[in-house]
Tab-separated table of C-alpha atoms in Angstrom:
chain	number	residue	atom	x	y	z
A	12	GLN	CA	-1.107	-13.941	39.651
A	13	VAL	CA	-3.862	-16.057	38.189
A	14	GLN	CA	-4.299	-15.223	34.534
A	15	LEU	CA	-6.336	-16.803	31.748
A	16	VAL	CA	-6.147	-15.837	28.087
A	17	GLU	CA	-8.594	-17.129	25.490
A	18	SER	CA	-7.807	-17.362	21.810
A	19	GLY	CA	-9.057	-19.084	18.684
A	20	GLY	CA	-12.294	-17.262	18.051
A	21	GLY	CA	-13.292	-15.904	14.698
A	22	LEU	CA	-15.839	-16.021	11.923
A	23	VAL	CA	-16.977	-19.438	10.762
A	24	GLN	CA	-19.815	-20.673	8.587
A	25	PRO	CA	-22.576	-22.851	10.002
A	26	GLY	CA	-21.387	-26.430	10.195
A	27	GLY	CA	-17.783	-25.368	10.572
A	28	SER	CA	-15.344	-25.901	13.403
A	29	LEU	CA	-13.146	-23.865	15.704
A	30	ARG	CA	-10.817	-24.747	18.538
A	31	LEU	CA	-10.657	-22.312	21.410
A	32	SER	CA	-7.658	-22.207	23.719
A	33	CYS	CA	-7.466	-21.092	27.324
A	34	ALA	CA	-3.870	-20.474	28.318
A	35	ALA	CA	-3.270	-20.323	32.058
A	36	SER	CA	-0.466	-18.642	33.938
A	37	GLY	CA	0.252	-18.003	37.576
A	38	PHE	CA	-1.063	-21.412	38.559
A	39	THR	CA	-0.906	-25.005	37.421
A	40	SER	CA	-4.200	-25.415	35.644
A	41	GLU	CA	-4.139	-29.207	35.686
A	42	ARG	CA	-4.803	-29.062	39.431
A	43	TYR	CA	-8.032	-27.103	39.047
A	44	ALA	CA	-11.350	-27.113	37.279
A	45	ILE	CA	-11.596	-24.864	34.228
A	46	GLY	CA	-14.950	-23.750	32.870
A	47	TRP	CA	-16.021	-22.340	29.530
A	48	PHE	CA	-18.840	-19.797	29.445
A	49	ARG	CA	-20.434	-17.749	26.713
A	50	GLN	CA	-22.612	-14.690	26.392
A	51	ALA	CA	-24.189	-12.922	23.453
A	52	PRO	CA	-26.227	-9.707	23.402
A	53	GLY	CA	-29.776	-10.479	24.424
A	54	LYS	CA	-28.852	-13.882	25.809
A	55	GLU	CA	-28.217	-15.093	29.308
A	56	HIS	CA	-24.695	-15.825	30.453
A	57	GLU	CA	-24.350	-19.556	29.953
A	58	GLY	CA	-22.021	-22.215	31.244
A	59	VAL	CA	-20.858	-24.322	28.307
A	60	SER	CA	-18.388	-26.867	29.617
A	61	CYS	CA	-16.100	-27.678	32.499
A	62	ILE	CA	-13.179	-29.995	33.049
A	63	GLY	CA	-12.013	-30.915	36.511
A	64	SER	CA	-8.696	-32.131	37.783
A	65	ARG	CA	-10.038	-35.559	38.737
A	66	ASP	CA	-10.523	-38.445	36.358
A	67	GLY	CA	-13.797	-38.328	34.488
A	68	SER	CA	-14.810	-34.880	35.697
A	69	ILE	CA	-16.265	-33.316	32.542
A	70	TYR	CA	-19.474	-31.389	31.998
A	71	TYR	CA	-21.277	-30.071	28.906
A	72	THR	CA	-24.468	-28.122	28.690
A	73	ASP	CA	-27.128	-29.978	26.732
A	74	SER	CA	-27.050	-27.665	23.735
A	75	VAL	CA	-23.430	-28.518	22.903
A	76	LYS	CA	-23.286	-32.208	23.782
A	77	GLY	CA	-22.000	-34.244	20.875
A	78	ARG	CA	-20.578	-31.157	19.176
A	79	PHE	CA	-18.075	-29.660	21.638
A	80	THR	CA	-15.159	-31.384	23.340
A	81	ILE	CA	-13.161	-30.020	26.253
A	82	SER	CA	-9.616	-31.225	26.849
A	83	ARG	CA	-6.331	-30.359	28.525
A	84	ASP	CA	-2.727	-30.153	27.461
A	85	ASN	CA	-1.023	-30.054	30.814
A	86	ALA	CA	2.434	-29.558	29.308
A	87	LYS	CA	1.179	-26.290	27.816
A	88	ASN	CA	-0.943	-25.352	30.833
A	89	THR	CA	-3.825	-24.951	28.407
A	90	VAL	CA	-7.442	-26.062	28.174
A	91	TYR	CA	-9.136	-26.403	24.798
A	92	LEU	CA	-12.698	-26.312	23.588
A	93	GLN	CA	-13.088	-28.024	20.233
A	94	MET	CA	-16.316	-26.836	18.637
A	95	ASN	CA	-17.734	-28.776	15.705
A	96	SER	CA	-20.972	-28.491	13.729
A	97	LEU	CA	-21.285	-24.881	14.770
A	98	LYS	CA	-24.677	-23.218	14.646
A	99	PRO	CA	-25.609	-19.537	14.469
A	100	GLU	CA	-26.897	-19.783	18.022
A	101	ASP	CA	-23.353	-20.599	19.144
A	102	THR	CA	-22.375	-17.021	18.313
A	103	ALA	CA	-21.111	-15.419	21.509
A	104	VAL	CA	-18.112	-14.174	23.398
A	105	TYR	CA	-16.529	-17.229	24.975
A	106	TYR	CA	-14.751	-16.987	28.308
A	107	CYS	CA	-12.733	-19.419	30.337
A	108	ALA	CA	-12.645	-19.242	34.098
A	109	THR	CA	-11.454	-20.988	37.227
A	110	ASP	CA	-12.397	-20.932	40.871
A	111	LEU	CA	-9.157	-22.654	41.894
A	112	GLN	CA	-11.129	-25.682	43.028
A	113	SER	CA	-10.357	-29.185	41.863
A	114	GLU	CA	-13.940	-30.113	40.977
A	115	CYS	CA	-16.466	-28.563	38.639
A	116	PRO	CA	-19.532	-27.221	40.425
A	117	TRP	CA	-22.871	-28.995	40.143
A	118	GLU	CA	-23.947	-26.200	37.801
A	119	LEU	CA	-21.777	-23.743	35.929
A	120	VAL	CA	-22.649	-20.472	37.625
A	121	ARG	CA	-20.803	-17.267	36.882
A	122	GLY	CA	-20.517	-16.286	40.530
A	123	ALA	CA	-18.729	-19.505	41.428
A	124	PHE	CA	-15.681	-18.561	39.355
A	125	GLY	CA	-13.388	-15.804	40.501
A	126	SER	CA	-10.781	-15.641	37.734
A	127	TRP	CA	-11.735	-14.941	34.130
A	128	GLY	CA	-10.135	-14.408	30.784
A	129	GLN	CA	-10.918	-11.486	28.525
A	130	GLY	CA	-13.041	-13.516	26.137
A	131	THR	CA	-12.795	-14.442	22.489
A	132	LEU	CA	-15.559	-13.767	19.983
A	133	VAL	CA	-17.050	-16.603	17.974
A	134	THR	CA	-19.327	-15.607	15.112
A	135	VAL	CA	-21.181	-18.315	13.214
A	136	SER	CA	-22.747	-16.858	10.105
A	137	SER	CA	-23.139	-17.510	6.408
């Protein structure tokens, strides 16, 4: 069974950092693209980042470029999202997801991903 579990969220002050983890089970995540999404009340569901199984296949939405870094630890079957220089507008529930495809889609669209984690809440506030 495909299963994804996010962790690492919490309360952080503006300018701080968090590292989110997406632990996969039931499949070998290194073979597939993994996406990070976020949603906050009153905001549209947003694709944040994606890492594919092929070399150089990485995507970030413009608002997080230069601040967030997506990476894999294949030995742990885990994908990470390192978030630096956090802003209040980064506050959201963060989800990881996969569509069991090797490549990230042209755009991160919720409907393109069939398997989702439960989400982890990130709150950026002073």
